[in-house]
């Protein structure tokens, strides 16, 4: 009978402490994860304003930074320089509204007509002073951007006439095809 | 080929991760197999062994 | 039957030949290796480049299968967790753990390959405003949490139960991750589903489906080995416990006999 009583674990304390701490840490991480998820889902609906919404909320947004989404209009794209910095000016549209954009910095690799872009920046009152750029919005405002992302679609194509269409679009832009 | 650097990094890490995980799980199995007597090495079911 | 084949093939009694493989897993492993070689050839030499993305599109062949296998693995964990809570069966508990470990690897690869693909196409590695990206990261963190909970205590059924609850909670996030590009379509940077909604060239589609099949075969192969590792860990702990108990009994018996000898 005495032999059975000696089977009690001799040093259980560190294991017990560890077992108490790890579930607490895991529970904390779980709660944080769920809160982050909820925050993300709620804020996800306000991730960016489409061009029509940004125009409608212009007075409310003021000089505040926000994210703008729209499709660049091919014939409006002008690439220029401001000192040593590259500047790309173009008009974009969404929901029937047009916004003039001046983006400081190199454009994204896939930046091209009709492929939507997502831009970080703010409204500026006045005309964009970029040589050769005649904005299509004509409302006395432009969007000053400093970060550009491209929102490509889920079509993965290899059309034979793609290069030809792209060249036509670039030629149209070079000759001021918007007017 | 365009974007070769991104392709090499993406594919390289993907293939390396699969290979490393595969080797690691097999090595763990080998190590554990030596610690467990043969009569306890029944993984799919505990009932179909004669 | 599987057990018998595995047992014969395992080299029982010879520690240098002991392993978790069997004739079936070796065959499957060779098929996976051949499939991976074929996938690389198809992806880099047969599938065409994309008009807009150029050759960067070739990352789709690893990114999309990784994402789908993440879902498969974490659903397996959820199913195993539910079965553990219901049946208290070690088989399901080990299955859930094995799938979680493999799923975390695929989820990390989904995030990594997506990030690498995002730089040349979206012009960014990451965007905190994108619902798909952040919900996927949360899924990853939740499942890392699952593995942390599991690491806290061997075969303790309470640990398995806690982990099962985490596994089931994490699974709620899977449909949110998957449908986010539909529910928030006009608010996300991420494109819609490529495999079900996309317009893909024939060879691009074939290579993508081929990559998914190879990935699934790897998942099955890894699951079999990882399950067996889990089973062996379970048995090794039981073996260690038996040995410890036996040692204590021997010590106590020796102490008892010397004490009675002293008395005599």
Tab-separated table of C-alpha atoms in Angstrom:
chain	number	residue	atom	x	y	z
A	1	UNK	CA	0.000	0.000	0.000
A	2	UNK	CA	2.881	2.356	0.859
A	3	UNK	CA	4.312	1.919	-2.644
A	4	UNK	CA	1.213	3.542	-4.273
A	5	UNK	CA	1.533	6.774	-2.249
A	6	UNK	CA	5.020	7.367	-3.738
A	7	UNK	CA	3.559	7.797	-7.242
A	8	UNK	CA	2.601	11.426	-6.599
A	9	UNK	CA	4.425	13.751	-9.041
A	10	UNK	CA	7.365	15.325	-7.221
A	11	UNK	CA	7.665	18.756	-8.855
A	12	UNK	CA	4.378	19.809	-10.428
A	13	UNK	CA	4.544	23.591	-9.871
A	14	UNK	CA	6.313	24.847	-13.074
A	15	UNK	CA	4.026	22.757	-15.300
A	16	UNK	CA	0.910	24.085	-13.572
A	17	UNK	CA	2.079	27.687	-13.943
A	18	UNK	CA	2.855	27.132	-17.593
A	19	UNK	CA	-0.559	25.562	-18.113
A	20	UNK	CA	-2.243	28.582	-16.563
A	21	UNK	CA	-0.279	31.178	-18.556
A	22	UNK	CA	-0.468	29.666	-22.041
A	23	UNK	CA	-4.291	29.452	-22.242
A	24	UNK	CA	-4.464	33.029	-20.960
A	25	UNK	CA	-2.054	34.220	-23.659
A	26	UNK	CA	-3.932	32.202	-26.282
A	27	UNK	CA	-7.295	33.556	-25.087
A	28	UNK	CA	-5.923	37.114	-25.215
A	29	UNK	CA	-4.632	36.532	-28.750
A	30	UNK	CA	-8.005	35.086	-29.732
A	31	UNK	CA	-9.930	38.064	-28.380
A	32	UNK	CA	-7.478	40.460	-30.073
A	33	UNK	CA	-7.865	38.527	-33.326
A	34	UNK	CA	-11.652	38.638	-33.223
A	35	UNK	CA	-11.623	42.381	-32.415
A	36	UNK	CA	-9.188	43.013	-35.282
A	37	UNK	CA	-11.475	41.030	-37.556
A	38	UNK	CA	-14.548	43.036	-36.574
A	39	UNK	CA	-12.643	46.326	-36.920
A	40	UNK	CA	-11.386	45.257	-40.337
A	41	UNK	CA	-14.817	44.225	-41.561
A	42	UNK	CA	-16.380	47.488	-40.388
A	43	UNK	CA	-13.587	49.691	-41.770
A	44	UNK	CA	-13.385	47.570	-44.931
A	45	UNK	CA	-16.620	49.152	-46.079
A	46	UNK	CA	-14.868	52.549	-45.905
A	47	UNK	CA	-11.516	51.486	-47.355
A	48	UNK	CA	-11.781	53.828	-50.328
A	49	UNK	CA	-14.165	56.316	-51.839
A	50	UNK	CA	-15.075	55.798	-55.458
A	51	UNK	CA	-14.671	58.936	-57.605
A	52	UNK	CA	-18.390	59.827	-57.468
A	53	UNK	CA	-18.491	59.472	-53.656
A	54	UNK	CA	-15.299	61.503	-53.221
A	55	UNK	CA	-16.780	64.350	-55.284
A	56	UNK	CA	-20.061	64.225	-53.349
A	57	UNK	CA	-18.202	64.345	-49.995
A	58	UNK	CA	-15.646	66.961	-51.004
A	59	UNK	CA	-16.707	69.623	-48.498
A	60	UNK	CA	-16.896	67.050	-45.710
A	61	UNK	CA	-13.453	65.601	-46.538
A	62	UNK	CA	-11.706	68.970	-46.818
A	63	UNK	CA	-7.939	68.588	-46.791
A	64	UNK	CA	-8.149	65.241	-44.969
A	65	UNK	CA	-6.238	62.318	-46.476
A	66	UNK	CA	-8.374	59.570	-47.926
A	67	UNK	CA	-8.235	56.777	-50.485
A	68	UNK	CA	-9.725	57.312	-53.941
A	69	UNK	CA	-10.640	54.715	-56.551
A	70	UNK	CA	-11.401	55.123	-60.248
A	71	UNK	CA	-10.370	54.201	-63.786
A	72	UNK	CA	-7.781	56.391	-65.566
A	73	UNK	CA	-8.958	57.882	-68.844
A	74	UNK	CA	-6.329	56.938	-71.417
A	75	UNK	CA	-6.220	60.118	-73.468
A	76	UNK	CA	-5.742	62.294	-70.361
A	77	UNK	CA	-2.521	60.709	-69.068
A	78	UNK	CA	0.485	63.047	-69.015
A	79	UNK	CA	3.847	62.117	-67.508
A	80	UNK	CA	6.032	65.039	-66.477
A	81	UNK	CA	8.666	66.033	-63.925
A	82	UNK	CA	8.702	68.420	-61.004
A	83	UNK	CA	12.369	68.978	-60.241
A	84	UNK	CA	13.849	65.525	-59.921
A	85	UNK	CA	10.489	63.942	-59.113
A	86	UNK	CA	8.263	62.188	-61.640
A	87	UNK	CA	4.700	63.458	-61.803
A	88	UNK	CA	1.813	61.737	-63.538
A	89	UNK	CA	-1.332	63.743	-64.193
A	90	UNK	CA	-4.515	62.141	-65.427
A	91	UNK	CA	-8.268	62.167	-65.065
A	92	UNK	CA	-10.118	59.191	-63.683
A	93	UNK	CA	-13.761	58.341	-63.590
A	94	UNK	CA	-16.197	56.207	-61.634
A	95	UNK	CA	-19.978	56.326	-61.328
A	96	UNK	CA	-20.286	59.007	-63.988
A	97	UNK	CA	-18.015	61.526	-62.201
A	98	UNK	CA	-14.526	62.592	-63.268
A	99	UNK	CA	-11.653	63.592	-60.993
A	100	UNK	CA	-8.340	65.175	-62.012
A	101	UNK	CA	-5.326	63.607	-60.329
A	102	UNK	CA	-1.728	64.691	-59.901
A	103	UNK	CA	0.370	61.788	-58.653
A	104	UNK	CA	3.884	62.512	-57.374
A	105	UNK	CA	6.321	59.633	-57.824
A	106	UNK	CA	6.673	56.818	-60.306
A	107	UNK	CA	3.393	55.323	-61.460
A	108	UNK	CA	2.706	51.651	-60.714
A	109	UNK	CA	4.113	49.128	-63.210
A	110	UNK	CA	0.624	48.169	-64.360
A	111	UNK	CA	-0.716	51.742	-64.478
A	112	UNK	CA	-2.592	52.031	-67.763
A	113	UNK	CA	-5.888	53.295	-69.199
A	114	UNK	CA	-9.088	51.695	-67.896
A	115	UNK	CA	-7.352	49.596	-65.230
A	116	UNK	CA	-8.655	50.986	-61.895
A	117	UNK	CA	-6.221	52.633	-59.497
A	118	UNK	CA	-6.452	53.148	-55.733
A	119	UNK	CA	-4.729	56.370	-54.626
A	120	UNK	CA	-3.812	57.900	-51.243
A	121	UNK	CA	-3.958	61.677	-51.052
A	122	UNK	CA	-6.202	64.694	-50.517
A	123	UNK	CA	-8.279	67.312	-52.321
A	124	UNK	CA	-6.524	70.496	-53.448
A	125	UNK	CA	-8.411	73.547	-54.712
A	126	UNK	CA	-7.001	74.986	-57.933
A	127	UNK	CA	-5.756	73.838	-61.289
A	128	UNK	CA	-3.039	71.221	-61.541
A	129	UNK	CA	0.027	72.937	-62.924
A	130	UNK	CA	1.413	70.120	-64.965
A	131	UNK	CA	2.610	71.005	-68.403
A	132	UNK	CA	0.463	69.561	-71.153
A	133	UNK	CA	-2.276	68.365	-68.811
A	134	UNK	CA	-5.756	69.723	-69.405
A	135	UNK	CA	-7.911	68.112	-66.734
A	136	UNK	CA	-11.271	66.756	-67.805
A	137	UNK	CA	-13.103	67.428	-64.512
A	138	UNK	CA	-13.066	71.221	-64.906
A	139	UNK	CA	-14.421	71.828	-61.367
A	140	UNK	CA	-11.491	73.763	-59.903
A	141	UNK	CA	-10.257	70.868	-57.761
A	142	UNK	CA	-7.746	68.070	-58.164
A	143	UNK	CA	-6.626	65.108	-56.099
A	144	UNK	CA	-2.974	65.237	-54.997
A	145	UNK	CA	-1.770	61.653	-54.639
A	146	UNK	CA	1.469	60.171	-53.346
A	147	UNK	CA	0.674	56.444	-53.268
A	148	UNK	CA	-0.721	54.410	-56.140
A	149	UNK	CA	-1.962	50.839	-56.254
A	150	UNK	CA	-3.498	49.079	-59.239
A	151	UNK	CA	-6.745	47.144	-58.837
A	152	UNK	CA	-6.504	44.573	-61.583
A	153	UNK	CA	-9.304	42.129	-62.374
A	154	UNK	CA	-9.398	38.331	-62.472
A	155	UNK	CA	-9.117	38.022	-66.249
A	156	UNK	CA	-5.879	36.347	-67.219
A	157	UNK	CA	-5.657	36.809	-70.982
A	158	UNK	CA	-3.118	36.601	-73.759
A	159	UNK	CA	-4.928	38.271	-76.652
A	160	UNK	CA	-3.093	38.565	-79.948
A	161	UNK	CA	-4.294	42.131	-80.561
A	162	UNK	CA	-3.496	43.410	-77.052
A	163	UNK	CA	-0.217	45.117	-78.006
A	164	UNK	CA	-1.897	46.754	-81.009
A	165	UNK	CA	-4.731	48.144	-78.833
A	166	UNK	CA	-2.232	49.439	-76.289
A	167	UNK	CA	-0.218	51.214	-78.996
A	168	UNK	CA	-3.397	52.811	-80.381
A	169	UNK	CA	-4.324	54.041	-76.921
A	170	UNK	CA	-0.845	55.516	-76.356
A	171	UNK	CA	-0.875	57.182	-79.788
A	172	UNK	CA	-4.275	58.695	-79.014
A	173	UNK	CA	-2.924	60.051	-75.705
A	174	UNK	CA	0.162	61.513	-77.419
A	175	UNK	CA	-1.952	63.421	-79.917
A	176	UNK	CA	-4.299	64.792	-77.255
A	177	UNK	CA	-7.158	62.488	-78.174
A	178	UNK	CA	-9.423	63.775	-75.400
A	179	UNK	CA	-10.402	66.942	-77.196
B	1	UNK	CA	10.733	36.754	-68.877
B	2	UNK	CA	9.383	39.713	-66.888
B	3	UNK	CA	9.409	39.928	-63.061
B	4	UNK	CA	11.919	37.077	-62.820
B	5	UNK	CA	13.083	38.077	-59.331
B	6	UNK	CA	9.561	37.927	-57.891
B	7	UNK	CA	8.930	34.592	-59.618
B	8	UNK	CA	12.139	33.044	-58.300
B	9	UNK	CA	11.518	34.232	-54.738
B	10	UNK	CA	7.841	33.202	-54.752
B	11	UNK	CA	8.333	29.790	-56.321
B	12	UNK	CA	11.621	29.172	-54.510
B	13	UNK	CA	10.161	29.771	-51.064
B	14	UNK	CA	7.015	27.766	-51.898
B	15	UNK	CA	8.935	24.705	-53.100
B	16	UNK	CA	11.476	24.977	-50.278
B	17	UNK	CA	8.702	25.176	-47.650
B	18	UNK	CA	7.011	22.042	-49.000
B	19	UNK	CA	10.325	20.180	-49.130
B	20	UNK	CA	11.408	21.297	-45.642
B	21	UNK	CA	8.054	20.412	-44.106
B	22	UNK	CA	8.108	17.024	-45.845
B	23	UNK	CA	11.644	16.229	-44.629
B	24	UNK	CA	10.878	17.479	-41.124
B	25	UNK	CA	7.722	15.406	-40.692
B	26	UNK	CA	9.445	12.269	-42.015
B	27	UNK	CA	12.454	12.881	-39.713
B	28	UNK	CA	10.155	13.352	-36.701
B	29	UNK	CA	8.458	10.082	-37.599
B	30	UNK	CA	11.786	8.255	-37.799
B	31	UNK	CA	12.922	9.663	-34.459
B	32	UNK	CA	9.677	8.771	-32.706
B	33	UNK	CA	9.442	5.330	-34.296
B	34	UNK	CA	12.620	4.281	-32.481
B	35	UNK	CA	11.115	5.341	-29.129
B	36	UNK	CA	7.837	3.488	-29.482
B	37	UNK	CA	7.685	-0.327	-29.323
B	38	UNK	CA	6.318	-2.069	-32.393
B	39	UNK	CA	3.130	-3.153	-30.615
B	40	UNK	CA	2.218	0.494	-30.018
B	41	UNK	CA	2.861	1.561	-33.652
B	42	UNK	CA	-0.705	1.223	-34.879
B	43	UNK	CA	-1.818	4.432	-36.476
B	44	UNK	CA	-4.913	3.890	-38.562
B	45	UNK	CA	-6.966	2.032	-36.019
B	46	UNK	CA	-6.455	0.219	-32.750
B	47	UNK	CA	-8.827	-2.592	-33.619
B	48	UNK	CA	-7.774	-4.201	-36.888
B	49	UNK	CA	-4.556	-5.737	-35.651
B	50	UNK	CA	-4.636	-9.494	-35.107
C	1	UNK	CA	-5.213	-3.711	-43.970
C	2	UNK	CA	-3.434	-0.405	-44.244
C	3	UNK	CA	-2.030	-0.971	-40.802
C	4	UNK	CA	-0.670	-4.386	-41.725
C	5	UNK	CA	1.027	-3.107	-44.859
C	6	UNK	CA	2.474	-0.213	-42.926
C	7	UNK	CA	3.661	-2.459	-40.133
C	8	UNK	CA	5.365	-4.937	-42.496
C	9	UNK	CA	6.962	-2.164	-44.440
C	10	UNK	CA	8.125	-0.157	-41.469
C	11	UNK	CA	11.008	-2.331	-40.426
C	12	UNK	CA	9.654	-3.206	-37.014
C	13	UNK	CA	12.317	-4.268	-34.571
C	14	UNK	CA	15.077	-2.508	-36.494
C	15	UNK	CA	15.423	1.049	-35.156
C	16	UNK	CA	17.503	2.188	-38.125
C	17	UNK	CA	14.632	1.381	-40.483
C	18	UNK	CA	11.745	2.647	-38.376
C	19	UNK	CA	9.662	5.360	-40.041
C	20	UNK	CA	6.117	6.562	-40.728
C	21	UNK	CA	6.168	5.629	-44.403
C	22	UNK	CA	4.498	2.783	-46.204
C	23	UNK	CA	4.448	1.500	-49.740
C	24	UNK	CA	1.408	3.687	-50.410
C	25	UNK	CA	2.957	6.889	-49.042
C	26	UNK	CA	6.185	6.249	-50.943
C	27	UNK	CA	4.188	5.833	-54.155
C	28	UNK	CA	2.181	8.937	-53.373
C	29	UNK	CA	5.365	10.850	-52.550
C	30	UNK	CA	6.860	9.955	-55.920
C	31	UNK	CA	3.674	11.061	-57.690
C	32	UNK	CA	3.846	14.397	-55.801
C	33	UNK	CA	7.504	14.887	-56.760
C	34	UNK	CA	6.761	14.142	-60.427
C	35	UNK	CA	3.717	16.423	-60.218
C	36	UNK	CA	5.785	19.298	-58.819
C	37	UNK	CA	8.338	18.951	-61.633
C	38	UNK	CA	5.510	18.907	-64.200
C	39	UNK	CA	3.894	21.920	-62.497
C	40	UNK	CA	7.100	23.957	-62.763
C	41	UNK	CA	7.420	23.036	-66.453
C	42	UNK	CA	3.776	23.860	-67.179
C	43	UNK	CA	3.841	27.103	-65.212
C	44	UNK	CA	7.062	28.464	-66.689
C	45	UNK	CA	7.114	27.041	-70.221
C	46	UNK	CA	3.586	26.136	-71.309
C	47	UNK	CA	1.205	28.689	-69.759
C	48	UNK	CA	1.177	32.051	-71.557
C	49	UNK	CA	2.028	35.389	-69.914
C	50	UNK	CA	-0.829	37.745	-69.094
C	51	UNK	CA	-1.454	40.815	-71.255
C	52	UNK	CA	-1.340	43.210	-68.335
C	53	UNK	CA	0.738	41.384	-65.708
C	54	UNK	CA	3.302	39.746	-67.965
C	55	UNK	CA	5.033	36.759	-66.378
C	56	UNK	CA	4.086	37.789	-62.824
C	57	UNK	CA	0.823	35.902	-63.463
C	58	UNK	CA	2.792	32.632	-63.061
C	59	UNK	CA	2.580	33.151	-59.296
C	60	UNK	CA	-1.139	32.329	-59.532
C	61	UNK	CA	-0.231	28.633	-59.927
C	62	UNK	CA	1.106	28.459	-56.359
C	63	UNK	CA	-0.915	31.224	-54.686
C	64	UNK	CA	-4.429	29.958	-55.469
C	65	UNK	CA	-3.725	26.264	-54.626
C	66	UNK	CA	-2.100	27.392	-51.343
C	67	UNK	CA	-5.231	29.372	-50.449
C	68	UNK	CA	-7.592	26.491	-51.309
C	69	UNK	CA	-5.458	24.015	-49.338
C	70	UNK	CA	-5.549	26.414	-46.380
C	71	UNK	CA	-9.359	26.188	-46.440
C	72	UNK	CA	-9.262	22.388	-46.827
C	73	UNK	CA	-6.807	22.000	-43.943
C	74	UNK	CA	-8.640	24.307	-41.542
C	75	UNK	CA	-12.017	22.737	-42.374
C	76	UNK	CA	-10.407	19.383	-41.562
C	77	UNK	CA	-9.233	20.855	-38.260
C	78	UNK	CA	-12.756	22.141	-37.570
C	79	UNK	CA	-14.274	18.739	-38.409
C	80	UNK	CA	-11.685	16.961	-36.235
C	81	UNK	CA	-12.310	19.438	-33.409
C	82	UNK	CA	-16.080	18.922	-33.558
C	83	UNK	CA	-15.616	15.165	-33.581
C	84	UNK	CA	-13.227	15.369	-30.610
C	85	UNK	CA	-15.790	17.376	-28.627
C	86	UNK	CA	-18.508	14.892	-29.563
C	87	UNK	CA	-16.764	11.508	-29.492
C	88	UNK	CA	-13.635	12.262	-27.429
C	89	UNK	CA	-11.722	10.209	-29.970
C	90	UNK	CA	-7.924	10.575	-30.080
C	91	UNK	CA	-8.028	9.713	-33.783
C	92	UNK	CA	-10.001	12.897	-34.541
C	93	UNK	CA	-7.934	14.930	-32.107
C	94	UNK	CA	-4.688	13.907	-33.823
C	95	UNK	CA	-6.274	14.505	-37.253
C	96	UNK	CA	-7.319	18.037	-36.231
C	97	UNK	CA	-3.813	18.801	-34.949
C	98	UNK	CA	-2.114	17.393	-38.068
C	99	UNK	CA	-4.363	19.402	-40.421
C	100	UNK	CA	-3.815	22.594	-38.400
C	101	UNK	CA	-0.035	22.317	-38.684
C	102	UNK	CA	-0.164	21.754	-42.447
C	103	UNK	CA	-2.827	24.465	-42.806
C	104	UNK	CA	-0.668	27.022	-41.000
C	105	UNK	CA	2.138	26.281	-43.454
C	106	UNK	CA	-0.173	26.725	-46.463
C	107	UNK	CA	-1.716	29.864	-44.957
C	108	UNK	CA	1.761	31.366	-44.465
C	109	UNK	CA	2.572	30.466	-48.073
C	110	UNK	CA	-0.696	32.056	-49.246
C	111	UNK	CA	0.202	35.307	-47.484
C	112	UNK	CA	3.790	35.198	-48.725
C	113	UNK	CA	3.091	34.370	-52.376
C	114	UNK	CA	0.228	36.884	-52.430
C	115	UNK	CA	2.528	39.560	-51.110
C	116	UNK	CA	5.232	38.733	-53.663
C	117	UNK	CA	2.610	38.743	-56.445
C	118	UNK	CA	1.107	41.988	-55.141
C	119	UNK	CA	4.281	44.057	-55.506
C	120	UNK	CA	4.584	43.959	-59.327
C	121	UNK	CA	0.820	43.920	-59.942
C	122	UNK	CA	-0.826	46.066	-57.230
C	123	UNK	CA	2.345	48.074	-56.585
C	124	UNK	CA	2.370	47.072	-52.921
C	125	UNK	CA	3.345	44.060	-50.826
C	126	UNK	CA	0.538	44.632	-48.338
C	127	UNK	CA	-2.488	46.839	-47.751
C	128	UNK	CA	-4.056	47.058	-44.296
C	129	UNK	CA	-7.286	48.395	-45.800
C	130	UNK	CA	-7.993	45.273	-47.839
C	131	UNK	CA	-10.518	42.913	-46.242
C	132	UNK	CA	-9.241	39.733	-47.940
C	133	UNK	CA	-5.661	40.337	-46.858
C	134	UNK	CA	-6.423	41.191	-43.244
C	135	UNK	CA	-9.006	38.416	-42.693
C	136	UNK	CA	-6.474	35.914	-44.078
C	137	UNK	CA	-3.826	37.229	-41.674
C	138	UNK	CA	-6.303	36.885	-38.794
C	139	UNK	CA	-7.066	33.298	-39.843
C	140	UNK	CA	-3.332	32.609	-39.807
C	141	UNK	CA	-2.900	34.136	-36.339
C	142	UNK	CA	-5.893	32.233	-34.955
C	143	UNK	CA	-4.478	28.949	-36.184
C	144	UNK	CA	-1.039	29.788	-34.804
C	145	UNK	CA	-2.947	30.339	-31.545
C	146	UNK	CA	-4.432	26.855	-31.976
C	147	UNK	CA	-0.914	25.384	-32.230
C	148	UNK	CA	0.210	27.401	-29.171
C	149	UNK	CA	-2.699	26.005	-27.146
C	150	UNK	CA	-1.814	22.494	-28.309
C	151	UNK	CA	1.808	22.939	-27.324
C	152	UNK	CA	0.793	23.656	-23.741
C	153	UNK	CA	0.103	20.142	-22.633
C	154	UNK	CA	0.717	16.752	-24.254
C	155	UNK	CA	-2.268	14.469	-24.035
C	156	UNK	CA	-4.270	16.488	-21.543
C	157	UNK	CA	-7.921	16.205	-22.711
C	158	UNK	CA	-8.572	19.719	-21.371
C	159	UNK	CA	-5.922	21.087	-23.758
C	160	UNK	CA	-7.477	19.178	-26.665
C	161	UNK	CA	-10.862	20.650	-25.743
C	162	UNK	CA	-9.511	24.227	-25.576
C	163	UNK	CA	-7.727	23.742	-28.905
C	164	UNK	CA	-10.898	22.294	-30.454
C	165	UNK	CA	-12.845	25.420	-29.435
C	166	UNK	CA	-10.165	27.641	-31.025
C	167	UNK	CA	-10.235	25.461	-34.151
C	168	UNK	CA	-14.017	25.804	-34.453
C	169	UNK	CA	-13.950	29.563	-33.810
C	170	UNK	CA	-11.245	30.040	-36.446
C	171	UNK	CA	-13.343	28.099	-38.964
C	172	UNK	CA	-16.047	30.792	-38.735
C	173	UNK	CA	-13.530	33.104	-40.412
C	174	UNK	CA	-12.995	30.803	-43.431
C	175	UNK	CA	-16.226	31.721	-45.292
C	176	UNK	CA	-15.588	35.402	-44.468
C	177	UNK	CA	-12.110	35.167	-46.018
C	178	UNK	CA	-13.435	33.296	-49.026
C	179	UNK	CA	-16.473	35.498	-49.734
C	180	UNK	CA	-14.886	38.849	-48.763
C	181	UNK	CA	-13.994	39.648	-52.382
C	182	UNK	CA	-17.665	39.219	-53.306
C	183	UNK	CA	-19.236	40.931	-50.282
C	184	UNK	CA	-16.867	43.934	-50.448
C	185	UNK	CA	-16.149	43.746	-54.170
C	186	UNK	CA	-16.278	47.512	-54.815
C	187	UNK	CA	-14.198	48.125	-51.662
C	188	UNK	CA	-11.261	45.754	-52.022
C	189	UNK	CA	-7.963	45.832	-53.834
C	190	UNK	CA	-7.994	42.066	-54.176
C	191	UNK	CA	-9.543	40.702	-57.356
C	192	UNK	CA	-12.494	38.292	-57.318
C	193	UNK	CA	-11.993	34.504	-57.274
C	194	UNK	CA	-9.761	33.423	-60.143
C	195	UNK	CA	-10.766	29.777	-60.447
C	196	UNK	CA	-14.553	30.131	-60.296
C	197	UNK	CA	-15.186	33.673	-61.597
C	198	UNK	CA	-12.090	34.516	-63.624
C	199	UNK	CA	-11.643	34.399	-67.378
C	200	UNK	CA	-8.577	32.249	-67.863
C	201	UNK	CA	-6.719	31.095	-70.947
C	202	UNK	CA	-7.100	27.328	-71.503
C	203	UNK	CA	-3.506	26.498	-70.555
C	204	UNK	CA	-3.577	28.887	-67.608
C	205	UNK	CA	-6.728	27.190	-66.301
C	206	UNK	CA	-5.272	23.712	-66.888
C	207	UNK	CA	-2.041	24.576	-65.072
C	208	UNK	CA	-3.969	26.116	-62.186
C	209	UNK	CA	-6.159	23.016	-61.777
C	210	UNK	CA	-3.070	20.809	-62.137
C	211	UNK	CA	-1.342	22.806	-59.384
C	212	UNK	CA	-4.371	22.329	-57.173
C	213	UNK	CA	-4.369	18.544	-57.758
C	214	UNK	CA	-0.628	18.302	-56.996
C	215	UNK	CA	-1.160	20.423	-53.885
C	216	UNK	CA	-4.003	18.172	-52.734
C	217	UNK	CA	-1.851	15.073	-53.236
C	218	UNK	CA	0.912	16.704	-51.175
C	219	UNK	CA	-1.672	17.526	-48.504
C	220	UNK	CA	-2.821	13.883	-48.353
C	221	UNK	CA	0.795	12.651	-48.201
C	222	UNK	CA	1.697	15.150	-45.470
C	223	UNK	CA	-1.509	14.376	-43.527
C	224	UNK	CA	-0.731	10.642	-43.461
C	225	UNK	CA	2.815	11.219	-42.195
C	226	UNK	CA	1.824	13.954	-39.753
C	227	UNK	CA	-1.050	11.858	-38.393
C	228	UNK	CA	1.338	8.973	-37.779
C	229	UNK	CA	3.784	11.341	-36.054
C	230	UNK	CA	0.913	12.502	-33.836
C	231	UNK	CA	-0.029	8.936	-33.068
C	232	UNK	CA	3.576	8.068	-32.223
C	233	UNK	CA	3.841	11.128	-29.948
C	234	UNK	CA	0.685	9.960	-28.194
C	235	UNK	CA	2.116	6.465	-27.786
C	236	UNK	CA	5.564	7.727	-26.772
C	237	UNK	CA	4.021	9.762	-23.947
C	238	UNK	CA	2.023	6.760	-22.813
C	239	UNK	CA	5.209	4.654	-22.968
C	240	UNK	CA	7.167	7.261	-20.966
C	241	UNK	CA	4.401	7.372	-18.381
C	242	UNK	CA	4.388	3.578	-18.085
C	243	UNK	CA	8.170	3.565	-17.645
C	244	UNK	CA	8.024	6.339	-15.024
C	245	UNK	CA	5.319	4.499	-13.116
C	246	UNK	CA	7.308	1.296	-13.283
C	247	UNK	CA	10.442	3.107	-12.044
C	248	UNK	CA	8.532	4.612	-9.137
C	249	UNK	CA	7.055	1.258	-8.241
C	250	UNK	CA	10.528	-0.328	-8.283
C	251	UNK	CA	11.995	2.494	-6.163
C	252	UNK	CA	9.156	2.227	-3.685
C	253	UNK	CA	9.434	-1.541	-3.553
C	254	UNK	CA	13.197	-1.300	-2.984
C	255	UNK	CA	12.700	1.314	-0.251
C	256	UNK	CA	10.009	-0.835	1.321
C	257	UNK	CA	12.142	-3.966	1.335
C	258	UNK	CA	15.218	-2.190	2.783
C	259	UNK	CA	13.046	-0.657	5.513
C	260	UNK	CA	11.594	-4.012	6.439
C	261	UNK	CA	15.120	-5.549	6.303
C	262	UNK	CA	16.331	-2.865	8.767
C	263	UNK	CA	13.493	-3.621	11.101
C	264	UNK	CA	14.413	-7.324	11.027
